[in-house]
mmCIF file of C-alpha atoms in Angstrom:
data_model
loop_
_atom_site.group_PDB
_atom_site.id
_atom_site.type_symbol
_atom_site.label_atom_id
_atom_site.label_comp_id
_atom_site.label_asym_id
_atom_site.label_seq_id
_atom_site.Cartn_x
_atom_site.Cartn_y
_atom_site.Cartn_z
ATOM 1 C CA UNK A 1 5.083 -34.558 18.778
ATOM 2 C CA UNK A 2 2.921 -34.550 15.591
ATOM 3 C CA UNK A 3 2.683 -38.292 15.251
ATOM 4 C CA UNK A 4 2.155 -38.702 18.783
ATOM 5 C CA UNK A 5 -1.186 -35.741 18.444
ATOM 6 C CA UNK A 6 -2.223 -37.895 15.089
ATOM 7 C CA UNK A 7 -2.091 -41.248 16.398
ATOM 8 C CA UNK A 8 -4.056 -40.012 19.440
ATOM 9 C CA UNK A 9 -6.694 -38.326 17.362
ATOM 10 C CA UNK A 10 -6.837 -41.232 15.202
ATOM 11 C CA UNK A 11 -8.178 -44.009 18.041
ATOM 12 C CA UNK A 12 -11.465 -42.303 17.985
ATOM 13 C CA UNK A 13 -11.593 -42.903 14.145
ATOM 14 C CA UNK A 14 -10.569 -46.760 14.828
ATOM 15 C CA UNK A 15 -12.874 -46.825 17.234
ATOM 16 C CA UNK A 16 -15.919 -45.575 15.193
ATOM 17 C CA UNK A 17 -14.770 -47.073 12.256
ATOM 18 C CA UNK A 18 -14.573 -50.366 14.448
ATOM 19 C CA UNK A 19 -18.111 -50.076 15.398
ATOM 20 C CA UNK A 20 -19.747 -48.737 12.164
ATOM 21 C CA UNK A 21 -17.762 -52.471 10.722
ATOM 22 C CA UNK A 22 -18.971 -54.511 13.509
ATOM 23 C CA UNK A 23 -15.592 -55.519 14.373
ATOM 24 C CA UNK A 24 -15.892 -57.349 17.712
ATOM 25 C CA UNK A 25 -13.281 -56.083 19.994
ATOM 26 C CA UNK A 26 -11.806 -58.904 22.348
ATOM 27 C CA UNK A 27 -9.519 -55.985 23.842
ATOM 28 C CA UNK A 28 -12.738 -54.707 26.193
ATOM 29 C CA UNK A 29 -10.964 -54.301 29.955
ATOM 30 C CA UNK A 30 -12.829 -56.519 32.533
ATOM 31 C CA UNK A 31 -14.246 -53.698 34.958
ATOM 32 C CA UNK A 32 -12.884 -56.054 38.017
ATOM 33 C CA UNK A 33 -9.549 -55.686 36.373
ATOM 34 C CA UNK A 34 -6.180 -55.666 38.522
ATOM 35 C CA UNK A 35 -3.632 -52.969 37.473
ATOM 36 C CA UNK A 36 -1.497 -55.739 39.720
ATOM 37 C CA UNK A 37 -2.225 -58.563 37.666
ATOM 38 C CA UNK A 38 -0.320 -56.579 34.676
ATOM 39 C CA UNK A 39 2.642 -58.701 32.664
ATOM 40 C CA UNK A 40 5.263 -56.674 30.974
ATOM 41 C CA UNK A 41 5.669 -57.840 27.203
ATOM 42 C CA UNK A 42 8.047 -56.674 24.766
ATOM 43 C CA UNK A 43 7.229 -56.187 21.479
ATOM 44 C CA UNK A 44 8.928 -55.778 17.983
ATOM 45 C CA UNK A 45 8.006 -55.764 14.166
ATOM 46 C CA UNK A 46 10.008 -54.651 11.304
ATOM 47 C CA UNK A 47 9.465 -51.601 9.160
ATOM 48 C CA UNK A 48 7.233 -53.339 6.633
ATOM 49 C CA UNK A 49 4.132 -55.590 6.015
ATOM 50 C CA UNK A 50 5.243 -57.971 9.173
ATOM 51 C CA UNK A 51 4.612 -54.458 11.376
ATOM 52 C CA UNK A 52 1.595 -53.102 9.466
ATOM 53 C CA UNK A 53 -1.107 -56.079 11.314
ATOM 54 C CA UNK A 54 0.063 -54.291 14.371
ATOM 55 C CA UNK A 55 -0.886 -50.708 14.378
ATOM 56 C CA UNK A 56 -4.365 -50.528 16.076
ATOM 57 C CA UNK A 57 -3.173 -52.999 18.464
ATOM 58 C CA UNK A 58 -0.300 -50.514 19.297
ATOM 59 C CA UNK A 59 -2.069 -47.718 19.112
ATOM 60 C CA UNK A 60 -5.113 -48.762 21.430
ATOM 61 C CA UNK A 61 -2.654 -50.378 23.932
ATOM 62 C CA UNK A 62 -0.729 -46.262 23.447
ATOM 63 C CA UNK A 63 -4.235 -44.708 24.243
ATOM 64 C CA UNK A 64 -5.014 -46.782 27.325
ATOM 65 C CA UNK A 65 -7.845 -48.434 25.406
ATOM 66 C CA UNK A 66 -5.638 -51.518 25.692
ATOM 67 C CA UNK A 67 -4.323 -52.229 29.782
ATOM 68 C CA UNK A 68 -4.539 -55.539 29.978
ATOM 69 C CA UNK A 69 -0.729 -55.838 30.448
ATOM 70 C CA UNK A 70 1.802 -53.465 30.021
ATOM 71 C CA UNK A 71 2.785 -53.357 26.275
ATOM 72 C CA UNK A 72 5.880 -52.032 24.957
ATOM 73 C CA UNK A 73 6.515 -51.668 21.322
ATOM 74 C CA UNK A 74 9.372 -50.870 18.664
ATOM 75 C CA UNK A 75 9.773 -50.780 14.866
ATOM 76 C CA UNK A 76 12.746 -52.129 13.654
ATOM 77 C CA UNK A 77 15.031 -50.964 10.308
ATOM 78 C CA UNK A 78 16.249 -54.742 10.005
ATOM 79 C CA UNK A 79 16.160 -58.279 11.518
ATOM 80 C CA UNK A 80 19.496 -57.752 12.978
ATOM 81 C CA UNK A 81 18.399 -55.471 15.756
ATOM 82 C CA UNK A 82 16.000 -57.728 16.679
ATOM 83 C CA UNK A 83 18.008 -60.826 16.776
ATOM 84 C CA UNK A 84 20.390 -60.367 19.961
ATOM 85 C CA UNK A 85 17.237 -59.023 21.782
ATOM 86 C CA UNK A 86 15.568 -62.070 21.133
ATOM 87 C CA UNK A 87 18.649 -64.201 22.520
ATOM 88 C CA UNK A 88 19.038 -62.318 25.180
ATOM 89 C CA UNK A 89 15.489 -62.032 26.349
ATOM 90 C CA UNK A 90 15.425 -58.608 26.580
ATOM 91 C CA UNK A 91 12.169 -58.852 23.608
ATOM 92 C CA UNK A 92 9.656 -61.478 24.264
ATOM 93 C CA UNK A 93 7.514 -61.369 21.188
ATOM 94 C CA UNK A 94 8.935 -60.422 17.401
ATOM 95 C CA UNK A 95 7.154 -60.125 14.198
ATOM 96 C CA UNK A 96 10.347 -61.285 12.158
ATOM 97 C CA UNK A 97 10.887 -63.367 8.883
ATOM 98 C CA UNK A 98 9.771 -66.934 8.726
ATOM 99 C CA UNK A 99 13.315 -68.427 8.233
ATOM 100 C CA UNK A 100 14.881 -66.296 10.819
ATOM 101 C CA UNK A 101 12.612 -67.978 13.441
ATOM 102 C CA UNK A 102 13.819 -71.429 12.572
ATOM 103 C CA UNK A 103 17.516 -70.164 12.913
ATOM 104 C CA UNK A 104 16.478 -68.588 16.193
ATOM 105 C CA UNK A 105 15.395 -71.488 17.404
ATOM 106 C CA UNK A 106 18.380 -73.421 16.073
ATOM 107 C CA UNK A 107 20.938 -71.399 17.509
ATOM 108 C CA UNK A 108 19.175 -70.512 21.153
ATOM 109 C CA UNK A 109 18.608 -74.446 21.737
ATOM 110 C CA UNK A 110 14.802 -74.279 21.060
ATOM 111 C CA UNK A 111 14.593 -71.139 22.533
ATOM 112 C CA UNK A 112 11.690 -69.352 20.639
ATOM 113 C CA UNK A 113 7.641 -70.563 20.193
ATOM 114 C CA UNK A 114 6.163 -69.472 16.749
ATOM 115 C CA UNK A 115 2.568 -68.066 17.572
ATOM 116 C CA UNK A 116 0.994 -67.401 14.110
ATOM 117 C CA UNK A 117 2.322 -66.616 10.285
ATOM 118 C CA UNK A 118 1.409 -63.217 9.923
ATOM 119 C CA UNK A 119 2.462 -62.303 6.720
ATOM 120 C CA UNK A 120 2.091 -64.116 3.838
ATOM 121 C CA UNK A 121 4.067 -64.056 -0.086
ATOM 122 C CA UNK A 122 4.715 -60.343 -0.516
ATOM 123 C CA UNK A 123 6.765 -60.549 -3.931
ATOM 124 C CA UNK A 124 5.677 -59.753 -7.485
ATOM 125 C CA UNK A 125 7.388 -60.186 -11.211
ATOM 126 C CA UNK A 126 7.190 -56.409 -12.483
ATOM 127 C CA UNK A 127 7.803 -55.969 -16.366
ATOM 128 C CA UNK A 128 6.692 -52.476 -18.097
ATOM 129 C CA UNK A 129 4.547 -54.688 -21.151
ATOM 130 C CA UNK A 130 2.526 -57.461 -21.715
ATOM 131 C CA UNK A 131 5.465 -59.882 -22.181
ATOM 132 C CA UNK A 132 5.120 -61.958 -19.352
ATOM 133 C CA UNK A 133 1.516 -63.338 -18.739
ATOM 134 C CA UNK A 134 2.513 -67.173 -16.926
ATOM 135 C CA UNK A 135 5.947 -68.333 -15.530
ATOM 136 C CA UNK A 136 7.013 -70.332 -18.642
ATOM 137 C CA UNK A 137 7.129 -66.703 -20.265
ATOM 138 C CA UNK A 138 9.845 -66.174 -18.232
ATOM 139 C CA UNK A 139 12.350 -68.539 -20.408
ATOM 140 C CA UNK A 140 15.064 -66.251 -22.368
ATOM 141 C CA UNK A 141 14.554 -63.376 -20.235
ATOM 142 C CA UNK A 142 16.764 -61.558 -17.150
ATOM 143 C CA UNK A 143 14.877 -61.115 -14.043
ATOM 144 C CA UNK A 144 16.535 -58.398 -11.590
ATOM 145 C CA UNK A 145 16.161 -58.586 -7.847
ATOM 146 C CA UNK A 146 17.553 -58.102 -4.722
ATOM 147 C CA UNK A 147 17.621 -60.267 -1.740
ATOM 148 C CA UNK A 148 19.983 -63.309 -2.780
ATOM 149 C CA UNK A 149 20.637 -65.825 0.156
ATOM 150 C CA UNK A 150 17.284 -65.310 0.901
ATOM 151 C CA UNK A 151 13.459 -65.478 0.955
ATOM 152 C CA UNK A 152 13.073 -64.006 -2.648
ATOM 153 C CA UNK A 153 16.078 -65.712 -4.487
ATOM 154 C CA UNK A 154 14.761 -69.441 -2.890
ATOM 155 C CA UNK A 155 10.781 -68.385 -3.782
ATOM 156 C CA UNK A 156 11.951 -67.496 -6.964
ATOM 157 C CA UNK A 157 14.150 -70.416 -7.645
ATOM 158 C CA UNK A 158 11.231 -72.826 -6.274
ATOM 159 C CA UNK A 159 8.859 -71.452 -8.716
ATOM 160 C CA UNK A 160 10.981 -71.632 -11.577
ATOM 161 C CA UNK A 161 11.903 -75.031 -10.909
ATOM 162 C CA UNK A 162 8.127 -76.203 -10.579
ATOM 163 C CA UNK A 163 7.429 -74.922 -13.711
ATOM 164 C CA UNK A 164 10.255 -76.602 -15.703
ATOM 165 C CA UNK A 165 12.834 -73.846 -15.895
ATOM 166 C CA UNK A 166 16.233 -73.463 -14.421
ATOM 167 C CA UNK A 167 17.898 -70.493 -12.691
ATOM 168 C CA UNK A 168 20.882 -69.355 -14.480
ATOM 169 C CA UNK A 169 20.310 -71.780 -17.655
ATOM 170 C CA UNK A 170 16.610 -70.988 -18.842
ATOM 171 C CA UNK A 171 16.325 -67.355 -16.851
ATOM 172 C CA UNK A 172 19.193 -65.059 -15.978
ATOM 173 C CA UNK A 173 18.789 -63.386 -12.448
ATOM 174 C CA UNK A 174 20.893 -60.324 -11.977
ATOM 175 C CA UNK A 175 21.395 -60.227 -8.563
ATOM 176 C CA UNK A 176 21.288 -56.236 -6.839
ATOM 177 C CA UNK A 177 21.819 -54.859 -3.504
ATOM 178 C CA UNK A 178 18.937 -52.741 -3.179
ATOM 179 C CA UNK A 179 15.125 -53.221 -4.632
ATOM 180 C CA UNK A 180 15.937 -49.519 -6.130
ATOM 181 C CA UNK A 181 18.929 -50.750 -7.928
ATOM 182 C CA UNK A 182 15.777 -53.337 -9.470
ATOM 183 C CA UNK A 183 13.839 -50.364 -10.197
ATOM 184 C CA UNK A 184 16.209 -48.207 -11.547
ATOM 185 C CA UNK A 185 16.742 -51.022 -14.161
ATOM 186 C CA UNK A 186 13.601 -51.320 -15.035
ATOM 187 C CA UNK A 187 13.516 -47.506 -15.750
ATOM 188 C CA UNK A 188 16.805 -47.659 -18.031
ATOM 189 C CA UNK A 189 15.255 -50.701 -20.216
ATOM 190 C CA UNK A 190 12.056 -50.922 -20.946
ATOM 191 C CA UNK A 191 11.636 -54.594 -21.868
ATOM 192 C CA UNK A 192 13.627 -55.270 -18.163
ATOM 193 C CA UNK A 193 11.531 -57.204 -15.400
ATOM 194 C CA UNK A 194 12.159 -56.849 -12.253
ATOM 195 C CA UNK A 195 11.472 -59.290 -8.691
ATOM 196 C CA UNK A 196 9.953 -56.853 -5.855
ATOM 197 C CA UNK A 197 8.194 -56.953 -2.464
ATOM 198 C CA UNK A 198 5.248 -54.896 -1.466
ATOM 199 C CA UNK A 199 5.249 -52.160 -0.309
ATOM 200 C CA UNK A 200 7.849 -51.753 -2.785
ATOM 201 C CA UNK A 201 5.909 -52.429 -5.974
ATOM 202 C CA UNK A 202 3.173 -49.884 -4.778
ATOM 203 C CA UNK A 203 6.145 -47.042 -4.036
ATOM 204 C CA UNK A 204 7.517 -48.172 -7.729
ATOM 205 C CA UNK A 205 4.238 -47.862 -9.469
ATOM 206 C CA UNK A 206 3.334 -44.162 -7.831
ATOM 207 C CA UNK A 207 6.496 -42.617 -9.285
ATOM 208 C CA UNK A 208 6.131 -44.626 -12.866
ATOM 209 C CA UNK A 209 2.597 -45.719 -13.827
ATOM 210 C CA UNK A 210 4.106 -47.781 -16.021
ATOM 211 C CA UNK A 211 5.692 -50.729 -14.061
ATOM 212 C CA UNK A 212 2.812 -53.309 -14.081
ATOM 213 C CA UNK A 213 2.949 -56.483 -11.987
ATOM 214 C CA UNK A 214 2.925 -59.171 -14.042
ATOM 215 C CA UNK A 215 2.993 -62.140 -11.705
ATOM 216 C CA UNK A 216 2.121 -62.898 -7.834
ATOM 217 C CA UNK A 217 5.034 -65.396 -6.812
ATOM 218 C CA UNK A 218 2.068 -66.493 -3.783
ATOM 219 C CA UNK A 219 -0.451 -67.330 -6.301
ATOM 220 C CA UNK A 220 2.221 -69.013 -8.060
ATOM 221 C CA UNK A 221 3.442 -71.272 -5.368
ATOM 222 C CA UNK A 222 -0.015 -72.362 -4.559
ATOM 223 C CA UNK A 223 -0.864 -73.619 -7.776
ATOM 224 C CA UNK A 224 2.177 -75.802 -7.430
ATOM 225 C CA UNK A 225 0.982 -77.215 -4.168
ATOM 226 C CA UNK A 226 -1.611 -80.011 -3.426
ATOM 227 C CA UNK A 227 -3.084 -81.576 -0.440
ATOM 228 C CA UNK A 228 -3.871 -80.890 3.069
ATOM 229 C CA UNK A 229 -0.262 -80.302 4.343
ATOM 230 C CA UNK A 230 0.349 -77.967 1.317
ATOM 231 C CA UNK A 231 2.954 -75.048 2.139
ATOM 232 C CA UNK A 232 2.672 -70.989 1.659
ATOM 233 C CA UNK A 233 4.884 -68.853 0.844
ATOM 234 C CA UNK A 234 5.322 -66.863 4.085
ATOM 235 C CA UNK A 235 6.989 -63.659 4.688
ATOM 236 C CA UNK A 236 6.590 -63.079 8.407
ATOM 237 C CA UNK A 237 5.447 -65.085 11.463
ATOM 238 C CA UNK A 238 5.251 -64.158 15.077
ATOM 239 C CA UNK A 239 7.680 -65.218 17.421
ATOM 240 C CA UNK A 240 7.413 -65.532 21.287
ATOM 241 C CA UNK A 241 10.542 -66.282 23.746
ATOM 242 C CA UNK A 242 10.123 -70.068 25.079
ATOM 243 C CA UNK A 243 10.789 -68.850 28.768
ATOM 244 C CA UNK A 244 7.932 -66.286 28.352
ATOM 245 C CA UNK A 245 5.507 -68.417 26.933
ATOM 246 C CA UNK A 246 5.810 -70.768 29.647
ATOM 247 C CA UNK A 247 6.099 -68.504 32.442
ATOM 248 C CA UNK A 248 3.192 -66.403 31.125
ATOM 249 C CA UNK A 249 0.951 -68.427 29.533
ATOM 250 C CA UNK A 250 -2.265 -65.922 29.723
ATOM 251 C CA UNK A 251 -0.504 -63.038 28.700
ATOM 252 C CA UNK A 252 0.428 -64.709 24.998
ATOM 253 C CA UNK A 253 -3.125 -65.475 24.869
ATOM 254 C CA UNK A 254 -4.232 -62.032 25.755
ATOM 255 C CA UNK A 255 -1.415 -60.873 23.684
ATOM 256 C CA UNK A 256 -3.131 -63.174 20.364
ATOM 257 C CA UNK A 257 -6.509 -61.888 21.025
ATOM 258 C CA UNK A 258 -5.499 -58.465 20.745
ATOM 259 C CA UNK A 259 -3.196 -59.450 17.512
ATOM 260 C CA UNK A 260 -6.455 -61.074 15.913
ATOM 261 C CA UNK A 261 -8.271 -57.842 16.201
ATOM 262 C CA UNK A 262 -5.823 -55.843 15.264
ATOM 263 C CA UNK A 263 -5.117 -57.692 11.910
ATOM 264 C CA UNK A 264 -8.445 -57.637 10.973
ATOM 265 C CA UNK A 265 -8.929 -54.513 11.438
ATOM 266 C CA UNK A 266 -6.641 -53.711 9.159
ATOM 267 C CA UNK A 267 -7.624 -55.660 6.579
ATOM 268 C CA UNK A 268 -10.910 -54.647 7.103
ATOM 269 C CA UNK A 269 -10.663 -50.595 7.467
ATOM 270 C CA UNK A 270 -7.980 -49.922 5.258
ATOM 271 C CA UNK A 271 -7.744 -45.938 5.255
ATOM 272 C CA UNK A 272 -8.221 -45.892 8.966
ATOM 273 C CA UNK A 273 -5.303 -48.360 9.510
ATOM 274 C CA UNK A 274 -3.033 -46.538 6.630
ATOM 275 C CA UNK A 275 -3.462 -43.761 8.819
ATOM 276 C CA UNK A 276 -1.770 -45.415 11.812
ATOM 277 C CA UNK A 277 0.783 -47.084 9.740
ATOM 278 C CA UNK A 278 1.938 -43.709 8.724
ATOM 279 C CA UNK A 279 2.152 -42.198 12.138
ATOM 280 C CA UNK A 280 3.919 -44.972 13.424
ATOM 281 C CA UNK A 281 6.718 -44.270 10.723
ATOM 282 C CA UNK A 282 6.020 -47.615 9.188
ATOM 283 C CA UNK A 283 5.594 -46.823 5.432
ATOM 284 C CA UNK A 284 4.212 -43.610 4.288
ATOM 285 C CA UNK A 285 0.315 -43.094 4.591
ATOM 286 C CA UNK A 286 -0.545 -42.960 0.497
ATOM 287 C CA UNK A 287 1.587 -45.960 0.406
ATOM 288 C CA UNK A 288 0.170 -48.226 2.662
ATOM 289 C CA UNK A 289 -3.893 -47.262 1.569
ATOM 290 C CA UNK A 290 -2.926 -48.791 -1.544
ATOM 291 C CA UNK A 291 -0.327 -51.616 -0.797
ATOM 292 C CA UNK A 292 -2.489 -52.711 2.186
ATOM 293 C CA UNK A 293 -4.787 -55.035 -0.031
ATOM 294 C CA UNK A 294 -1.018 -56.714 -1.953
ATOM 295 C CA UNK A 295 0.527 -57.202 1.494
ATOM 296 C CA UNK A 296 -1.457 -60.524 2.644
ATOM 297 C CA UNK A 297 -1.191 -59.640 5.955
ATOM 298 C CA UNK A 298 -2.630 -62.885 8.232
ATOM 299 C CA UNK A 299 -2.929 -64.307 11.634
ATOM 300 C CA UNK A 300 -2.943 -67.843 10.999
ATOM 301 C CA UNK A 301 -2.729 -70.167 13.993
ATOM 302 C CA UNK A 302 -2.775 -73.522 14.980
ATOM 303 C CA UNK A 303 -2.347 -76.336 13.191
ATOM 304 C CA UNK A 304 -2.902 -74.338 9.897
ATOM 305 C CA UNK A 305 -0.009 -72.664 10.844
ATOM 306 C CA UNK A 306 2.175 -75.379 11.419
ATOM 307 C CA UNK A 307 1.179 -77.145 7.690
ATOM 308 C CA UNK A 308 1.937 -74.560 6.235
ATOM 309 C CA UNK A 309 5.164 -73.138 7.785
ATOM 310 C CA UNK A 310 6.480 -76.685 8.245
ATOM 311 C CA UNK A 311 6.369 -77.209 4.657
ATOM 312 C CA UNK A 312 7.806 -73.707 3.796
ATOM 313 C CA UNK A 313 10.866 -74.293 5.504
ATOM 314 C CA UNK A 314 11.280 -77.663 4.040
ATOM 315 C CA UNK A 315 11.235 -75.752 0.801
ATOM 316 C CA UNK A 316 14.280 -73.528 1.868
ATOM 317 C CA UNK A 317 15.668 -76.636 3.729
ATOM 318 C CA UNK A 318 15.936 -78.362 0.631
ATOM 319 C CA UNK A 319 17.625 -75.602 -1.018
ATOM 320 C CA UNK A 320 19.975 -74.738 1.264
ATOM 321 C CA UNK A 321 19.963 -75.983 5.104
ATOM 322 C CA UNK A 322 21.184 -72.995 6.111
ATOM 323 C CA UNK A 323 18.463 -70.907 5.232
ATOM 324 C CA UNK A 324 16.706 -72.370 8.524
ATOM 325 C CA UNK A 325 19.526 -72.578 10.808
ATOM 326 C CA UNK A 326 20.810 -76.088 9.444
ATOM 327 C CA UNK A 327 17.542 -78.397 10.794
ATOM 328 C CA UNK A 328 13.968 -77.941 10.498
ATOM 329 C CA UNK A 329 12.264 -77.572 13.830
ATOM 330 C CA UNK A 330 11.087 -79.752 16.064
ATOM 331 C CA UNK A 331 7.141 -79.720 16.840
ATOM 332 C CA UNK A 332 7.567 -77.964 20.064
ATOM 333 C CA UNK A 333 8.583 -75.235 17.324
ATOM 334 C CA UNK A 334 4.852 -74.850 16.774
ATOM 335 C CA UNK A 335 2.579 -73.081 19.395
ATOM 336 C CA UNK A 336 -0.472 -74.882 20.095
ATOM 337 C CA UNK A 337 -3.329 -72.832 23.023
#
């Protein structure tokens, strides 16, 4: 009952805060609109930066500001409640991790539409020094992480590679369960460094002010790309069912304008939206006002999208095909308005 009172009283702060930003609000109800004309849509996102773009959008569709269609939403613990919901078309549009939606669409026959990269790199080097100022400062020393099989242990290993060194010969990575297992680490041995995601990193550093980050693994796979079909490093991307984009076609693009407004408000109001992300039980409040601005949370569309997904997956592709569901996606993958 609380969050439900504080997420109420906080749409008149997004609202004012809105206007006193001149954030244009594509959201505005048509006065001739039809309450009959409605589409249901189904909406997830995962606890985490691939939810946090989401909030005013959730909470101004909660409020009735929103009534375009009728919007349903829920925050998810992990990708594996979302998956079978997805298949079985019981969700029609998921925030989820980039590689999961090429396996999706892998193992459902083409069955899901990627509308926009949402979330970009979210993982940092941590040390507790000054020991590691570039990636070749890395050689001789143990990394700790969590998240082997996956996006970190294939960023990591991409990076390392492009700058001459080689997992498990020139850096040790101790592999752990749990990013607190990382921390905990770092908080037995002072010289340890440590492989984390935000809003992890900003949770660390508020209980030790000592953890520093040291490197950002995004910044670091730019620098190794070139070109106009250079990749990103991408954490999340937003996912619609095939069957629903093609059977409503005007509520995904009502759905995207409301997404683009509610991303950049959030990027652009970030106590207001830190707020929201605490009511909705997302990350804690402090948390997100100061992990917001390390969480490079996007809408990119289009054919920026597609360069820069495509050539993400053909990084993970290359490392393992199984990372993406055993193929890289066709261009039908791709949503184009």
């Amino acid at each position: 009952m609380y969050k439900k009172l504080l997420v109420l009283a906080l749409a008149a702060t997004c609202a004012l805060a809105a206007i006193l930003t001149g954030c244009t609000d594509s959201s505005a109800q048509p006065e001739n609109h039809n309450p009959a004309d409605t589409t249901a849509v189904n909406i997830a996102a995962l606890k985490g930066p691939t939810a946090m773009g989401l909030v005013k959008f959730m909470n101004d569709a909660e409020t009735g500001a929103v009534a375009d269609n009728d919007y349903a939403f829920q925050i998810a613990a992990s990708p594996d409640e979302l998956t079978p919901q997805i298949a079985q078309g019981t969700l029609d549009i998921a925030c989820i991790p980039a590689n999961l939606a090429s396996v999706l669409y892998n193992n459902t026959g083409e069955g899901v539409r990627v509308l926009a990269v949402n979330t970009l790199g979210v993982l940092y080097i941590c040390d507790r020094g000054e020991s590691v100022q570039s990636v070749a400062d890395l050689a001789g020393k143990t990394i700790y992480a969590s998240g082997k099989g996956s996006t970190p242990e294939y960023a990591l290993n991409y990076i390392l590679e492009g700058n001459g060194l080689t997992p498990g010969v020139d850096v040790t990575i101790e592999w752990k369960s749990e990013h607190a297992e990382c921390v905990a680490a770092m908080a037995q041995d002072p010289q340890a460094i440590a492989l984390l995601p935000q809003p992890f990193v900003t949770t660390a550093q508020m209980k030790d002010d000592s953890i520093r980050v040291a490197l950002d693994l995004t910044q670091e796979w730019d620098a190794l790309q070139s070109g106009a079909e250079a990749s990103s490093l991408i954490t999340g991307v937003v996912v619609a069912r095939t069957a629903f984009v093609e059977e409503h076609p005007e509520a995904v693009e009502a759905f995207m304008a409301h997404y683009r407004d509610s991303v950049a408000f959030v990027n652009n109001n970030t106590q207001a939206a830190a707020e929201l992300i605490g009511a909705y039980d997302i990350v804690p409040a402090d948390v997100a006002q100061k992990a917001i601005p390390a969480c490079n949370i996007v809408c990119i569309e289009g054919e920026e999208m597609r360069n820069a997904l495509s050539g993400y997956l053909a990084v993970l592709f290359e490392q393992n095909p199984k990372a993406v569901g055993g193929a890289l996606p066709n261009d039908d993958f791709y949503y184009a308005a």
